[in-house]
Amino acid sequence: MTSAKQHGAVMATTIALAAIVLGGAAAAYGWAYARPQFMYSYLTAWLFWTGVSLGSLSLVLLHNLTGGVWGQAVRPLLRGAVSLIPVMGVFALPVVLNPQMLYEWADPSHVQRDAVLRYKQPYLNVEFFQLRAALYFGLWMLLAALVAWQGRSPAPPDSPADRRFRRFSGQGVGLHGLAVTFASVDWMMSLEPHWFSMIYGVVWFAGQGVTALALSIVVLAASERRDEVLAAAGPKAFHDLGKLLLGFIMFWMYVAFSQFFIIWHGNLPEEVVWYNRRLGGGWQWAALSLAALRFALPFLLLLSRDLKRDPRRLAPVALLVFVMHWVEIVWLVEPAVERGEARFVPWLDAALTLAIGGIWWLLYRLFTPRTPMEPIHAGPAGASHG
């Protein structure tokens, strides 16, 4: 590793340690002086970093099915993020074991006074909520173990082992998609248990994929592996990654806008209340920033072929997309919690995100180098996905 890249690695580790210390100190202060809000801020931070690992799992399974140079370039980085799924399962314990601190339906006094909550009790009850969380993470850890096994046992194309990996990936994508959909209902949508949307889980699923790909592009562009990729495949690999990022951003915007348009057109009081909370009281600025910085600006920039082929120009766009996903999670979660004693405390959300993110990043750096680096095969001239 060159001295410049060594310096960059040391700097990244130092920043992660500082994030843990400063974020942890601020979080401790928040626990002492803003306790009603603490668990909601913790939920926001945990959902954000869990989404990065789950999105990475989606991309690995997708690449097993489709192939392509883009996946060969980032698979080791994606596997490093996937390996942290058990860690995120540990971080889930405060949420799973204390749902009464977050969800109205977990408070018997609320349920007794609310006919809708009583009707939903067969599904929204503490014991079943905890059982479902265990099933989700059990499935995800099984898929993560299979991904790790695949990394230790690379198979030639079209070999029996390769076909076996494709088969489990096809089945795994379906099960993973179902788990993410139901998890979004349990952990996010049930914060407002009277409201429902059939597209909500797809929006979160799409956001995870965008965020995982964006982080992989940033890390790849800043790492020693970038030179290996450029030497083996030229700028084509980054071009493919940029096209995928553009496509995923468009898909995310499509499903997010579809949900909004259907609810706006229906104009039913029990449905529009969710958007009323998020398009007023200051939250409209977060919504506008998502439209502008999560979609419009990256969309326009990624139309440039030259930008997509240059990792130094592609990485800042990917970093913007990554950061804006955190804004999206805040926008999805926090407007639901301003009831009773709980109030949105922005610095507490940021502090817990930094603290958990610092731990996530250090473990990611620890696990990723241990993941075998796959060779990059450029394939036939002009071959490309997309």
PDB file of N, CA and C in Angstrom, residues 7 28-29 44 103 115 128-129 140 142 188 196 213 237 260 295 317 362 373:
ATOM      1  N   HIS A   7      -1.861   6.677   4.699  1.00  0.00           N
ATOM      2  CA  HIS A   7      -2.317   7.864   5.419  1.00  0.00           C
ATOM      3  C   HIS A   7      -3.835   7.958   5.390  1.00  0.00           C
ATOM      4  N   ALA A  28     -24.697   9.667  25.414  1.00  0.00           N
ATOM      5  CA  ALA A  28     -24.842   9.509  26.864  1.00  0.00           C
ATOM      6  C   ALA A  28     -25.529  10.730  27.471  1.00  0.00           C
ATOM      7  N   TYR A  29     -25.155  11.908  26.996  1.00  0.00           N
ATOM      8  CA  TYR A  29     -25.817  13.131  27.456  1.00  0.00           C
ATOM      9  C   TYR A  29     -27.299  13.095  27.078  1.00  0.00           C
ATOM     10  N   THR A  44     -33.365   5.352  14.485  1.00  0.00           N
ATOM     11  CA  THR A  44     -32.950   5.974  13.226  1.00  0.00           C
ATOM     12  C   THR A  44     -31.540   5.552  12.848  1.00  0.00           C
ATOM     13  N   TYR A 103     -43.238   2.070  20.370  1.00  0.00           N
ATOM     14  CA  TYR A 103     -44.449   1.808  19.597  1.00  0.00           C
ATOM     15  C   TYR A 103     -45.691   1.869  20.480  1.00  0.00           C
ATOM     16  N   ALA A 115     -59.520   1.226  19.212  1.00  0.00           N
ATOM     17  CA  ALA A 115     -60.141   0.067  18.560  1.00  0.00           C
ATOM     18  C   ALA A 115     -59.278  -0.468  17.423  1.00  0.00           C
ATOM     19  N   PHE A 128     -44.959 -11.644  19.226  1.00  0.00           N
ATOM     20  CA  PHE A 128     -44.858 -11.943  17.796  1.00  0.00           C
ATOM     21  C   PHE A 128     -43.846 -11.010  17.120  1.00  0.00           C
ATOM     22  N   PHE A 129     -43.792  -9.764  17.560  1.00  0.00           N
ATOM     23  CA  PHE A 129     -42.810  -8.804  17.055  1.00  0.00           C
ATOM     24  C   PHE A 129     -41.392  -9.318  17.286  1.00  0.00           C
ATOM     25  N   TRP A 140     -31.266 -13.633   7.443  1.00  0.00           N
ATOM     26  CA  TRP A 140     -30.178 -12.802   6.930  1.00  0.00           C
ATOM     27  C   TRP A 140     -28.807 -13.359   7.313  1.00  0.00           C
ATOM     28  N   LEU A 142     -28.151 -16.525   7.824  1.00  0.00           N
ATOM     29  CA  LEU A 142     -27.954 -17.709   6.983  1.00  0.00           C
ATOM     30  C   LEU A 142     -27.459 -17.301   5.600  1.00  0.00           C
ATOM     31  N   MET A 188     -40.680   0.371  11.218  1.00  0.00           N
ATOM     32  CA  MET A 188     -40.858   1.753  10.774  1.00  0.00           C
ATOM     33  C   MET A 188     -42.332   2.122  10.610  1.00  0.00           C
ATOM     34  N   PHE A 196     -51.001   2.711   6.662  1.00  0.00           N
ATOM     35  CA  PHE A 196     -50.456   1.545   5.959  1.00  0.00           C
ATOM     36  C   PHE A 196     -50.194   1.908   4.508  1.00  0.00           C
ATOM     37  N   LEU A 213     -24.619   0.470  -2.687  1.00  0.00           N
ATOM     38  CA  LEU A 213     -23.830   0.685  -3.898  1.00  0.00           C
ATOM     39  C   LEU A 213     -23.045   1.990  -3.814  1.00  0.00           C
ATOM     40  N   ALA A 237     -15.434  -0.538 -15.553  1.00  0.00           N
ATOM     41  CA  ALA A 237     -16.029  -1.004 -14.304  1.00  0.00           C
ATOM     42  C   ALA A 237     -16.719   0.146 -13.576  1.00  0.00           C
ATOM     43  N   PHE A 260     -46.435   8.315  -2.973  1.00  0.00           N
ATOM     44  CA  PHE A 260     -46.994   9.654  -2.750  1.00  0.00           C
ATOM     45  C   PHE A 260     -48.172   9.922  -3.678  1.00  0.00           C
ATOM     46  N   PHE A 295     -32.199  12.762  -5.592  1.00  0.00           N
ATOM     47  CA  PHE A 295     -32.596  12.354  -6.939  1.00  0.00           C
ATOM     48  C   PHE A 295     -32.131  13.320  -8.029  1.00  0.00           C
ATOM     49  N   VAL A 317     -20.377  12.156  -5.946  1.00  0.00           N
ATOM     50  CA  VAL A 317     -21.810  11.988  -6.208  1.00  0.00           C
ATOM     51  C   VAL A 317     -22.352  10.834  -5.366  1.00  0.00           C
ATOM     52  N   LEU A 362     -15.204   0.492  11.712  1.00  0.00           N
ATOM     53  CA  LEU A 362     -14.014  -0.209  12.192  1.00  0.00           C
ATOM     54  C   LEU A 362     -14.127  -1.708  11.937  1.00  0.00           C
ATOM     55  N   MET A 373      -9.743 -11.208  -2.391  1.00  0.00           N
ATOM     56  CA  MET A 373      -9.967 -10.337  -3.537  1.00  0.00           C
ATOM     57  C   MET A 373     -10.108 -11.182  -4.797  1.00  0.00           C
TER      58      MET A 373
END
